[in-house]
mmCIF file of C-alpha atoms in Angstrom:
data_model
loop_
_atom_site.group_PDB
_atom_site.id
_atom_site.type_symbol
_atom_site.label_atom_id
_atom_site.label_comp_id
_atom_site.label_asym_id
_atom_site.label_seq_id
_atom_site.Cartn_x
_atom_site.Cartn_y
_atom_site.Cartn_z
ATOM 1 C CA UNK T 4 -20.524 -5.997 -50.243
ATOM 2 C CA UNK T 5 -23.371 -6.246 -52.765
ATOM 3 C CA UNK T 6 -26.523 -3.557 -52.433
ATOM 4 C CA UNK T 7 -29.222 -5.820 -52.949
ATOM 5 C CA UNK T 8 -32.262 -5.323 -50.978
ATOM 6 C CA UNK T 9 -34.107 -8.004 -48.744
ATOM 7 C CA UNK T 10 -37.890 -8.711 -49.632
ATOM 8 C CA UNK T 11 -39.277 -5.872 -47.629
ATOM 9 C CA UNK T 12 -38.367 -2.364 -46.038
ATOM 10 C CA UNK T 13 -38.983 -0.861 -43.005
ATOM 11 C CA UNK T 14 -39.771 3.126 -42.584
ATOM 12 C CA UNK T 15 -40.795 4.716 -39.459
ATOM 13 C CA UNK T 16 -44.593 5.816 -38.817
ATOM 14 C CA UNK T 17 -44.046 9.645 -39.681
ATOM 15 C CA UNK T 18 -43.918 9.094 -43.110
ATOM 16 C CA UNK T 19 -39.899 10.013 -43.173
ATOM 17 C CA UNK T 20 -37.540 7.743 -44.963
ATOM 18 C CA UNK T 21 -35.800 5.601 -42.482
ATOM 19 C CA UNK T 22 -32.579 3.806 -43.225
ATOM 20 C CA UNK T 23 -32.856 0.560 -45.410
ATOM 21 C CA UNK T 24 -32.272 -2.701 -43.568
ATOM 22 C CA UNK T 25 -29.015 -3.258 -46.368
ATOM 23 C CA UNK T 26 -27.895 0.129 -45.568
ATOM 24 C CA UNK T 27 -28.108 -0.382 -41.984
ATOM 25 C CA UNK T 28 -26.003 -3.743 -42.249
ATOM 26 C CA UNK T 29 -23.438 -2.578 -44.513
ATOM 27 C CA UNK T 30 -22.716 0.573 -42.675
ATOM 28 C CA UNK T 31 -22.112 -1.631 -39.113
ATOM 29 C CA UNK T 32 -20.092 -4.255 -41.518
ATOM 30 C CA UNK T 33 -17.846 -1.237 -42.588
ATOM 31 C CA UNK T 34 -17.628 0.098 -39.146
ATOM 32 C CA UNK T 35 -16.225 -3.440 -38.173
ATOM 33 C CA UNK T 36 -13.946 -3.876 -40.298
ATOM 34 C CA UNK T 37 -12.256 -0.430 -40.045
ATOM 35 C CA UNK T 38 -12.114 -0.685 -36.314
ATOM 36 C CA UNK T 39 -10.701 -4.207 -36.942
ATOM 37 C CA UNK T 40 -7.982 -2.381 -38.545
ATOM 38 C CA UNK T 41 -7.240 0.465 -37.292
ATOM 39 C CA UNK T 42 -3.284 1.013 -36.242
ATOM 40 C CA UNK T 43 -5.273 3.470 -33.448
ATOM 41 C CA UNK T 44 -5.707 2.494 -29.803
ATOM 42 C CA UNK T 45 -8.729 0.756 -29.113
ATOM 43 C CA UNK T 46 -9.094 2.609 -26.232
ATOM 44 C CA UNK T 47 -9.443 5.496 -27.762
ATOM 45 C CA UNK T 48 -12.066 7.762 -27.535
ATOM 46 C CA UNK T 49 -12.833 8.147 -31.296
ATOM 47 C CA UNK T 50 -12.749 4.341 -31.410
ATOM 48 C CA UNK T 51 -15.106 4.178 -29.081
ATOM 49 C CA UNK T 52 -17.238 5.970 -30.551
ATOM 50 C CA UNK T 53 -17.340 4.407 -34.077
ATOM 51 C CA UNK T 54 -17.922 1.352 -31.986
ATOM 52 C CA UNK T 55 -20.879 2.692 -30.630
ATOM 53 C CA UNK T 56 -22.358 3.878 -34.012
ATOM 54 C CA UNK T 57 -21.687 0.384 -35.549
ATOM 55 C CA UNK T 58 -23.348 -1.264 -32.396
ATOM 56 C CA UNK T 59 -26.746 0.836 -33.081
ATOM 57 C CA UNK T 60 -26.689 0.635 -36.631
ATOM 58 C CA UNK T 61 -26.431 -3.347 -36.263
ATOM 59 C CA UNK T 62 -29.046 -3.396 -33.199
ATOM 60 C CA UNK T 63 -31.373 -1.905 -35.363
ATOM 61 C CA UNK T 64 -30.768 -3.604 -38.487
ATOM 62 C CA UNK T 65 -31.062 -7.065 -36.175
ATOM 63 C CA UNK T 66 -34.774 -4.884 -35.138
ATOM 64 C CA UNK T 67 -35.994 -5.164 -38.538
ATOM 65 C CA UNK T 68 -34.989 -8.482 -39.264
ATOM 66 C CA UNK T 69 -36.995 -9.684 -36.366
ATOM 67 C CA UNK T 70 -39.919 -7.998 -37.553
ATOM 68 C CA UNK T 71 -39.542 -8.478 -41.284
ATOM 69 C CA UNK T 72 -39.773 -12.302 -40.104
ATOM 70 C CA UNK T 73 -37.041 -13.260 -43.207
ATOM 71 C CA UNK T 74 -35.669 -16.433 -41.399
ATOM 72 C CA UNK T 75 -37.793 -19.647 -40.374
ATOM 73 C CA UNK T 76 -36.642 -22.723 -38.790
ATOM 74 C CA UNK T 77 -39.158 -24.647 -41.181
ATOM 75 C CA UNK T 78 -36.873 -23.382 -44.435
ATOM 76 C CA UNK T 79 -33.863 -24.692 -45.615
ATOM 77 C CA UNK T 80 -31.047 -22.705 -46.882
ATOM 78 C CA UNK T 81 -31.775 -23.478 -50.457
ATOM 79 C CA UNK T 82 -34.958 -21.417 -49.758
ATOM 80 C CA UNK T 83 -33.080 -18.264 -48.650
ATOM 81 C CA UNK T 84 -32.906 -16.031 -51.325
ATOM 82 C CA UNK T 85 -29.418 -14.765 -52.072
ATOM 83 C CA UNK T 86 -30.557 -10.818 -50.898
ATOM 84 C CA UNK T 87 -31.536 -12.069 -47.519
ATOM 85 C CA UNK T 88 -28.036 -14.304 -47.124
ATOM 86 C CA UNK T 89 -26.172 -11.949 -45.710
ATOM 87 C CA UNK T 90 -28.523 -11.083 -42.609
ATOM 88 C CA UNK T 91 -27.261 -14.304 -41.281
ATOM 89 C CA UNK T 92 -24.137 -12.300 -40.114
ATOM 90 C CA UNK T 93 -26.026 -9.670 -38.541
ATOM 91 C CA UNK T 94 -25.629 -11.770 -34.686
ATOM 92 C CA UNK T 95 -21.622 -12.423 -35.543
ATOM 93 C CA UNK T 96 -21.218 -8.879 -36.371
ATOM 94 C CA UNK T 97 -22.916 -7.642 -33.525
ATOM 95 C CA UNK T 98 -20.778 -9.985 -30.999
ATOM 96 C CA UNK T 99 -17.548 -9.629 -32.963
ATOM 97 C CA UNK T 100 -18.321 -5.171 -32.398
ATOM 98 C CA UNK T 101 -19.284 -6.082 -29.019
ATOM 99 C CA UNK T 102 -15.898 -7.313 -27.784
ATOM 100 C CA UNK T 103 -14.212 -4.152 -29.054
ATOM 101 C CA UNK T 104 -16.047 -2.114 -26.176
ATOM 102 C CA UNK T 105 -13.430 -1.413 -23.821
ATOM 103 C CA UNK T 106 -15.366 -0.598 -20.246
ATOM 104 C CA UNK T 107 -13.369 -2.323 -17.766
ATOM 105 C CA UNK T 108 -16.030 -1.845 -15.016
ATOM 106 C CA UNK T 109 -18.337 -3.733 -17.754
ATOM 107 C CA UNK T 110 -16.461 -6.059 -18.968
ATOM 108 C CA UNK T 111 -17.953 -9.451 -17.745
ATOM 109 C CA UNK T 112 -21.199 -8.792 -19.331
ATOM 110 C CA UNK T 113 -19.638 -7.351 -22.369
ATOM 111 C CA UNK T 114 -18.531 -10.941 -23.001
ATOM 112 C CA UNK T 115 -21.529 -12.299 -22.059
ATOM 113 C CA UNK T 116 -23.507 -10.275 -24.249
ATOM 114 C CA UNK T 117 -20.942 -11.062 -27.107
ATOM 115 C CA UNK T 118 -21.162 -14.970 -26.339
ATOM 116 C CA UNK T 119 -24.932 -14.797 -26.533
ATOM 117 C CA UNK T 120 -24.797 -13.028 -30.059
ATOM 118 C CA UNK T 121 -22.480 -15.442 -31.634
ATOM 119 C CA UNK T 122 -24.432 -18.657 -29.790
ATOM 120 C CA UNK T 123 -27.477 -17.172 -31.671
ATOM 121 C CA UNK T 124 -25.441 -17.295 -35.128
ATOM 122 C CA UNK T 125 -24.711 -20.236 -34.757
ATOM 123 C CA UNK T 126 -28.004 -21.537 -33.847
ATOM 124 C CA UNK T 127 -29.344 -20.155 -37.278
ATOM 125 C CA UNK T 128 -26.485 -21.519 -39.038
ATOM 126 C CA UNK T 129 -27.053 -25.182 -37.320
ATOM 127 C CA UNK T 130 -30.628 -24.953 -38.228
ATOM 128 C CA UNK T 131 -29.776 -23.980 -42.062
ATOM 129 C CA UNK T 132 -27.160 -27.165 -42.328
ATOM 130 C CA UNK T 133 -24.508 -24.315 -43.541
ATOM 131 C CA UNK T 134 -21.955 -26.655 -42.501
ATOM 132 C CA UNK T 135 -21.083 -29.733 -40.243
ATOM 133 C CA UNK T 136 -19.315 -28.226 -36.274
ATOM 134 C CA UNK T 137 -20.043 -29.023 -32.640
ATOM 135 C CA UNK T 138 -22.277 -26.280 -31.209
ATOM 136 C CA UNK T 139 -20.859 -25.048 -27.471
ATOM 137 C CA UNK T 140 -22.987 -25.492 -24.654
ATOM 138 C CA UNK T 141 -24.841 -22.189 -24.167
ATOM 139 C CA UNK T 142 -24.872 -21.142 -20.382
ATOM 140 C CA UNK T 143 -27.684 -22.816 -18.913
ATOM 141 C CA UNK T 144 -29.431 -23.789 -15.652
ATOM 142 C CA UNK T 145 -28.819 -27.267 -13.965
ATOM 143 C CA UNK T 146 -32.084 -28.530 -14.751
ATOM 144 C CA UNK T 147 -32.500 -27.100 -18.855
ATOM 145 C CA UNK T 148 -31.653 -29.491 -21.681
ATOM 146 C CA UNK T 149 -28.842 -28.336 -23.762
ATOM 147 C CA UNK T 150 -29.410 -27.071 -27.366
ATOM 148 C CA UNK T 151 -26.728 -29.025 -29.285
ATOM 149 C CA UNK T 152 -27.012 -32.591 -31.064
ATOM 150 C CA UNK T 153 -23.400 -33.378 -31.202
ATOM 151 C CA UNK T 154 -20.691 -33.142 -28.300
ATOM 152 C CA UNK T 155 -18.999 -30.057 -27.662
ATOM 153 C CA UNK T 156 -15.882 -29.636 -28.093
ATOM 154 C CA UNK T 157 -14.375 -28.764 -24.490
ATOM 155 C CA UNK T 158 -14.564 -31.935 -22.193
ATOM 156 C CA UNK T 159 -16.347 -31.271 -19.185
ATOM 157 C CA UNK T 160 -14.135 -30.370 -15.913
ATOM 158 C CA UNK T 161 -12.780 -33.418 -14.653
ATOM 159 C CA UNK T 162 -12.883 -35.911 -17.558
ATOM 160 C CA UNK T 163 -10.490 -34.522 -19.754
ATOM 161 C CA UNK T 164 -7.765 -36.849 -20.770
ATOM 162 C CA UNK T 165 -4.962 -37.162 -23.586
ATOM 163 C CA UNK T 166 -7.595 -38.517 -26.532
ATOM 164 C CA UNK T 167 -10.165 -35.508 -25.525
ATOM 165 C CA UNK T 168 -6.571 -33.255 -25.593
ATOM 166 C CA UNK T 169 -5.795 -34.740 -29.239
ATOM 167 C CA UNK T 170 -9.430 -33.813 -30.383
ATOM 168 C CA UNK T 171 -9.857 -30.368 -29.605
ATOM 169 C CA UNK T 172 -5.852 -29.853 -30.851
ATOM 170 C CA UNK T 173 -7.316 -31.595 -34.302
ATOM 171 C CA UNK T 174 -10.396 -29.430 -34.273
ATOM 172 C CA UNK T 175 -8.567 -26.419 -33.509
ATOM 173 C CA UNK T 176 -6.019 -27.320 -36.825
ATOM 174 C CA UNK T 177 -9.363 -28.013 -38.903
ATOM 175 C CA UNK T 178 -11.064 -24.994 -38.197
ATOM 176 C CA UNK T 179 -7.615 -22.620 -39.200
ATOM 177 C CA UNK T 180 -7.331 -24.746 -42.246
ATOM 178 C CA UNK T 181 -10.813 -24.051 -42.996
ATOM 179 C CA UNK T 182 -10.837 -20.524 -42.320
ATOM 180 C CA UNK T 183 -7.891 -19.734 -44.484
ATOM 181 C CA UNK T 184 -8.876 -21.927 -47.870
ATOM 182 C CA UNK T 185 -12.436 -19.415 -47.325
ATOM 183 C CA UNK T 186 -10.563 -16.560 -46.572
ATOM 184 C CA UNK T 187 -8.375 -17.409 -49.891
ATOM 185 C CA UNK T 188 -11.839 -18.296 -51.987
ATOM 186 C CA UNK T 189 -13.388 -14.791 -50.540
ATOM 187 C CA UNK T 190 -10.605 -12.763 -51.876
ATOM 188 C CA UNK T 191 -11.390 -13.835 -55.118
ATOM 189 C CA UNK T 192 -14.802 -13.041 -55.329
ATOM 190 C CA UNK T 193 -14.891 -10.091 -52.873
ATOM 191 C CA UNK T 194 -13.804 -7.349 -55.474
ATOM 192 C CA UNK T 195 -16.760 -8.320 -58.021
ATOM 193 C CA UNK T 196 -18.972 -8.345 -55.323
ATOM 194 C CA UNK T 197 -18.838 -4.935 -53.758
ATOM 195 C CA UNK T 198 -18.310 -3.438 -57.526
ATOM 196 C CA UNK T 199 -21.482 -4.802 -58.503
ATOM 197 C CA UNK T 200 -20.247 -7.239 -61.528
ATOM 198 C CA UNK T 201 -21.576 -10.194 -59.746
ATOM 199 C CA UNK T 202 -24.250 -12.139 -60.326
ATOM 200 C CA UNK T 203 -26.706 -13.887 -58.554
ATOM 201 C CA UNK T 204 -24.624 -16.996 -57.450
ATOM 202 C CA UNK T 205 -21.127 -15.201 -57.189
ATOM 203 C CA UNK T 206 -23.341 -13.148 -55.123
ATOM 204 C CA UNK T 207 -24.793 -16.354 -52.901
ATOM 205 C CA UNK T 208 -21.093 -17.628 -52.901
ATOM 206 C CA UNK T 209 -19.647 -14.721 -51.484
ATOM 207 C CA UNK T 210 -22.023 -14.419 -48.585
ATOM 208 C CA UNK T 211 -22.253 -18.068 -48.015
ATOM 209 C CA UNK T 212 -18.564 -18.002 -47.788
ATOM 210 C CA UNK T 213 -18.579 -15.055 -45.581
ATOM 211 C CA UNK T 214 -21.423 -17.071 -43.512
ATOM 212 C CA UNK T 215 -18.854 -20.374 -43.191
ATOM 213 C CA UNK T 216 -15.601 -17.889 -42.247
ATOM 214 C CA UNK T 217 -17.674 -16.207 -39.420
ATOM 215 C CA UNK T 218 -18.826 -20.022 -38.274
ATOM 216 C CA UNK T 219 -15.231 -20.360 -37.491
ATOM 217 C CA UNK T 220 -14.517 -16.761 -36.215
ATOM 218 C CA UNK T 221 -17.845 -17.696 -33.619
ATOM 219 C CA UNK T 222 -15.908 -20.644 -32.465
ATOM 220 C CA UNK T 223 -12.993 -19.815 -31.528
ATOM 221 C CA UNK T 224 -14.016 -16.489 -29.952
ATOM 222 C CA UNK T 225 -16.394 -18.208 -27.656
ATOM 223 C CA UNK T 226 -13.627 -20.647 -26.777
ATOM 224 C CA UNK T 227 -11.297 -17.150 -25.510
ATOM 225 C CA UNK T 228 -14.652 -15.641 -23.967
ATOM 226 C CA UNK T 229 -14.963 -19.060 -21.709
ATOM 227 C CA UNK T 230 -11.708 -18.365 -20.829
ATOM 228 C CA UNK T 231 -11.575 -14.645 -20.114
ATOM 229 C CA UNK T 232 -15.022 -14.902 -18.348
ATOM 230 C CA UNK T 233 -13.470 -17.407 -15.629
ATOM 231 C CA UNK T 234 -10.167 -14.894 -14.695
ATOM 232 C CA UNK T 235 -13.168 -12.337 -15.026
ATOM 233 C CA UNK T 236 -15.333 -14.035 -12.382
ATOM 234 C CA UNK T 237 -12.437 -14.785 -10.072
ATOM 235 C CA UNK T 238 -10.595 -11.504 -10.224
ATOM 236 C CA UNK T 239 -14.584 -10.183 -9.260
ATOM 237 C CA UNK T 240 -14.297 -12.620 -6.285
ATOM 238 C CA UNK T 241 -10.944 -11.598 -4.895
ATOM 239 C CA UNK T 242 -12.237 -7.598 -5.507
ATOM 240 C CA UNK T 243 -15.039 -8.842 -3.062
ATOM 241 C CA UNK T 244 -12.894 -10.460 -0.869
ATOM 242 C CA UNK T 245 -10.447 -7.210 0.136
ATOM 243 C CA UNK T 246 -13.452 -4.992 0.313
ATOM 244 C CA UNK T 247 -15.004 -7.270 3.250
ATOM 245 C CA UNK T 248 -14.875 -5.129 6.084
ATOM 246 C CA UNK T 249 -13.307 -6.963 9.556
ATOM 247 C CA UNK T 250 -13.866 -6.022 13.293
ATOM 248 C CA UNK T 251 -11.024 -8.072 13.486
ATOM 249 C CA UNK T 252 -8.123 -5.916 14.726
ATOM 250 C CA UNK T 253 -4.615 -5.972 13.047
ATOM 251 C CA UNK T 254 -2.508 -9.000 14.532
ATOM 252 C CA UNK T 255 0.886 -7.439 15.333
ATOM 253 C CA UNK T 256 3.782 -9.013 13.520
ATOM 254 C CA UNK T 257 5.435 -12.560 14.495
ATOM 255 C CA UNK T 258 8.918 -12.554 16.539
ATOM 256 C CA UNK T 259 11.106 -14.988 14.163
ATOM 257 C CA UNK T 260 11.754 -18.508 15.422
ATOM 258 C CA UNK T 261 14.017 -21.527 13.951
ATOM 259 C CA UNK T 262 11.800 -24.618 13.847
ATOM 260 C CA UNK T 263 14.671 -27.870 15.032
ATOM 261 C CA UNK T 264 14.134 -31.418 15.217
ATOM 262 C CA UNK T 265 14.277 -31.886 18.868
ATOM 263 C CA UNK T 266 16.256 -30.106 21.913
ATOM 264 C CA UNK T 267 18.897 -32.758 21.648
ATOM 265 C CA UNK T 268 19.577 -31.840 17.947
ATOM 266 C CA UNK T 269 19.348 -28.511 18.822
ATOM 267 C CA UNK T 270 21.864 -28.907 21.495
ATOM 268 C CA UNK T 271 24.047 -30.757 19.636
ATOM 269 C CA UNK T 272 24.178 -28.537 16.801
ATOM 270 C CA UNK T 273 23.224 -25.179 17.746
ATOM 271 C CA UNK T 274 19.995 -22.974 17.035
ATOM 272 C CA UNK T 275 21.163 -23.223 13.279
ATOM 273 C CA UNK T 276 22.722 -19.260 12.759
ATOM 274 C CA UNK T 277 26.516 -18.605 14.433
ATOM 275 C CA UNK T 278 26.572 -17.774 18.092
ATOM 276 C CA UNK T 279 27.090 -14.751 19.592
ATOM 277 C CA UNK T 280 30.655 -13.695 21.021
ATOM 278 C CA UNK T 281 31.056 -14.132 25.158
ATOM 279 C CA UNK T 282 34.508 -12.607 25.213
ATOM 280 C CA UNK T 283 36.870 -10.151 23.517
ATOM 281 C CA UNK T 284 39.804 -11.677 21.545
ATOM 282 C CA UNK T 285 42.276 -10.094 24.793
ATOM 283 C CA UNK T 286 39.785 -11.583 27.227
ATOM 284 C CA UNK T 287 40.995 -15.376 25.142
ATOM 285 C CA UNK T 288 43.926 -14.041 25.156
ATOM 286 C CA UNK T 289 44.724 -13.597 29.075
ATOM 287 C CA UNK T 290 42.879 -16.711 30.139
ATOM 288 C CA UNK T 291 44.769 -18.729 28.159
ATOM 289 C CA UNK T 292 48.415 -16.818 28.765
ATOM 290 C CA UNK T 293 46.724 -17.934 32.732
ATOM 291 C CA UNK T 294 46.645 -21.567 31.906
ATOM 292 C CA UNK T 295 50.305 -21.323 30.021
ATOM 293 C CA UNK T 296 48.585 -22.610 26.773
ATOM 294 C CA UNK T 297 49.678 -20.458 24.679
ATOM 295 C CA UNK T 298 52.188 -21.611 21.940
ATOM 296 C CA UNK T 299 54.604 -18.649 22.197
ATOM 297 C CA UNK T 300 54.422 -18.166 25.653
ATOM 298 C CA UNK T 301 57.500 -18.200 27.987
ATOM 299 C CA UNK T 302 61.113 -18.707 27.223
ATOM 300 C CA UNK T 303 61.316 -23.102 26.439
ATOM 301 C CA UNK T 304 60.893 -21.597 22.926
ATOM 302 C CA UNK T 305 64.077 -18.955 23.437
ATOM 303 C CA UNK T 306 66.473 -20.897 24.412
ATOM 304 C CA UNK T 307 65.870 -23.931 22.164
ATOM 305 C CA UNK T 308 66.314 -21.261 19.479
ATOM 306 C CA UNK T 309 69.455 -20.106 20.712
ATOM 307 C CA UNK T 310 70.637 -23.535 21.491
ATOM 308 C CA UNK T 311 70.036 -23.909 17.945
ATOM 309 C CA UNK T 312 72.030 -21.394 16.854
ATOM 310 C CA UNK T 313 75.032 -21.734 18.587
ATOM 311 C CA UNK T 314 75.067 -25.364 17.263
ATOM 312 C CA UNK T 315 75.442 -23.725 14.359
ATOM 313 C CA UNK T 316 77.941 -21.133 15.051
ATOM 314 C CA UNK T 317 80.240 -24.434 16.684
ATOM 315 C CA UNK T 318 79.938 -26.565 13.974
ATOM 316 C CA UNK T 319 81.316 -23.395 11.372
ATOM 317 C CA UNK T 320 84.291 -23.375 13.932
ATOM 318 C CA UNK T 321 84.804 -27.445 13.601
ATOM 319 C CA UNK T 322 85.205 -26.713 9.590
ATOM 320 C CA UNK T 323 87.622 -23.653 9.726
ATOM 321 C CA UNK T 324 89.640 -25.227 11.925
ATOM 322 C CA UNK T 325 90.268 -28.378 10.080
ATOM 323 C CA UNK T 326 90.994 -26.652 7.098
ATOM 324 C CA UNK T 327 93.497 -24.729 8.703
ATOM 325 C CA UNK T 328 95.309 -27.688 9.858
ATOM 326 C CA UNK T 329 94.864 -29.369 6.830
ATOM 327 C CA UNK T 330 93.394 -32.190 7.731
ATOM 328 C CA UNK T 331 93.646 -34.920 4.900
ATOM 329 C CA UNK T 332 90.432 -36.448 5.154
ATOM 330 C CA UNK T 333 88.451 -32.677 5.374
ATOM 331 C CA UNK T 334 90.747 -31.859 2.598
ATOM 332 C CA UNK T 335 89.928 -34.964 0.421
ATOM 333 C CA UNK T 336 86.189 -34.988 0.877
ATOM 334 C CA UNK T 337 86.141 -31.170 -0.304
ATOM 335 C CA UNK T 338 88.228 -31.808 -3.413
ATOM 336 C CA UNK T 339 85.753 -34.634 -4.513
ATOM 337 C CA UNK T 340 82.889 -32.493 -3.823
ATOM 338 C CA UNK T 341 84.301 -29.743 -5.666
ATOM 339 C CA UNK T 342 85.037 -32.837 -8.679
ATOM 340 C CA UNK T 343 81.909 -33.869 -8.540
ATOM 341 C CA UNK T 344 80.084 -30.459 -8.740
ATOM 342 C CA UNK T 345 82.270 -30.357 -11.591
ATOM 343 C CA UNK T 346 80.802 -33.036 -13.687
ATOM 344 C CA UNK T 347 77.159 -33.242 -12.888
ATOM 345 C CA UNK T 348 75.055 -29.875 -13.433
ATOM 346 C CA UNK T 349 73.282 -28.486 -10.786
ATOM 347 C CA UNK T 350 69.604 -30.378 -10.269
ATOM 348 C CA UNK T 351 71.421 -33.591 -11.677
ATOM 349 C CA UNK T 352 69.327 -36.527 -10.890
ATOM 350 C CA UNK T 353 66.324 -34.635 -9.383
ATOM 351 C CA UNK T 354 63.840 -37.732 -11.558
ATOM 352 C CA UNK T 355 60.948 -35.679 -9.212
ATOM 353 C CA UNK T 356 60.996 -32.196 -10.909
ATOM 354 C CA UNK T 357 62.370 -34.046 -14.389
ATOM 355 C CA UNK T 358 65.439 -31.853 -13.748
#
């Protein structure tokens, strides 16, 4: 960053030297950008505490500015001289440091205070022409007019629809495209900069890039404020909401019920979970051996099985005692049996199992 001075200096009535307005910027600039960072926890206590620092340093360097008068809305930015450039930043610094501050308890107007410091940056930078954007609509009452002469970029609730959806995906792509070609052109002129080989209009290049980069930057972080200060507001409202006392006393818990159709359906096909058991598997058992229902019950079954095995037993006898009188035709029938076992394998002409 380039030490060149701004048209006029501020010092404090007892005659002591107070910081220069440069000095004051540069130091909040470096605090910013070494918080930005860091590989420490935000969190952190010694964070915290540069944060702090670089919020006074900037708070007071945004002081003088406002009483050294530097910018008018009757100038254009031709008319800025290249020393007093880089006080444009001095709102987007001060919003940028502002979101760092990690106060849960605080953190709804933490991002309301950082939304109002980059909507004032880019106020300025709409009233210099620095370059062509749609300014967000600043929080405002119903009745107040709002401050920008384009549309914005978010569709209002309710009207949003696939072209507005296409727009702000096109804007978003422009503004990243932007942001890295200056990012690109700023590393090339950064290093002669902040050694002091520049001249003047490296010098006004540098910081009007810078400027252009942090139009960007404003954008997008107001777009994720927006967002974070609606989950804000509503996690306030349920917060609210559970700390409501009630005279109401606690309503004891619901016996569980099955919701059916009608009573015929439910008749027909039961409350919807198994029944319960009426009888033991020996209390099924006796009524039915009472009714003579069961399948194994009394002797029918007994003797049919003997029956059937005597029938058996007889019809052994039948065969032994034909072959021991040799009957011809018992005889005849075995020996073709025993010829045709023979020649045919066993499974021969099974076509079911391919045997």
């Amino acid at each position: 960053m380039a030490s060149s001075e701004p048209s006029g200096e501020v010092r404090d009535a007892s005659g002591s030297d107070a910081p220069k307005l440069s000095e004051l910027l540069d130091g909040g600039w470096k605090i910013y950008e070494e918080v930005d960072s860091t590989n420490e926890p935000l969190g952190s206590n010694a964070v915290q505490l540069r944060v702090r620092r670089g919020l006074g340093l900037l708070q007071e360097a945004a002081r003088m500015v406002a009483q050294l008068d530097l910018f008018s809305r009757n100038e254009d930015l031709e008319e800025v001289s290249t020393a007093d450039l880089k006080y444009l930043l001095l709102p987007a610094l001060l919003g940028a440091l502002t979101l760092k501050q990690t106060s849960r308890d605080q953190r709804l107007t933490t991002v309301q205070t950082a939304r109002d410091h980059f909507m004032d940056f880019l106020m300025r930078c709409k009233e210099y022409h620095v370059t062509r954007f749609n300014l967000p609509k600043r929080r405002e009452s119903p009745g107040e007019e709002s401050h920008s002469d384009l549309p914005a970029a978010k569709p209002a609730p309710g009207s949003a629809d696939l072209v507005a959806m296409a727009t702000q995906r096109q804007a978003k792509i422009e503004r990243y495209r932007q942001k890295k070609e200056l990012e690109a052109r700023l590393s090339d002129v950064r290093s002669a900069v902040e050694s002091g080989q520049a001249d003047d209009e490296m010098s006004r290049e540098f910081y009007l890039l810078n400027v252009r980069r942090w139009i960007t930057v404003s954008l997008e972080e107001i777009e994720s404020i927006g967002q974070e200060e609606e989950i804000l507001k509503n996690m306030d409202g349920l917060k609210q909401n559970s700390t409501r006392p009630t005279n109401q006393p606690p309503r004891p818990p619901m016996k569980p019920f099955i919701l059916t159709k009608d009573a015929v359906q439910a008749h027909v096909f039961g409350a919807g979970y198994p029944s319960l058991a009426t009888m033991t598997v020996d209390d099924w058992y006796d009524q039915h051996k009472k009714r003579g229902a069961l399948p194994d019950q009394g002797l029918p079954r007994t003797v049919a099985e003997d029956e059937d095995s005597d029938a058996k037993e007889r019809e052994e006898e039948e065969k032994e005692k034909k072959a021991e009188n040799d009957d011809e035709e018992s005889l005849m029938k075995a020996r073709n049996w025993d010829d045709w076992k023979d020649n045919h394998q066993r499974g021969y002409g099974n076509r079911h199992n391919m045997g």
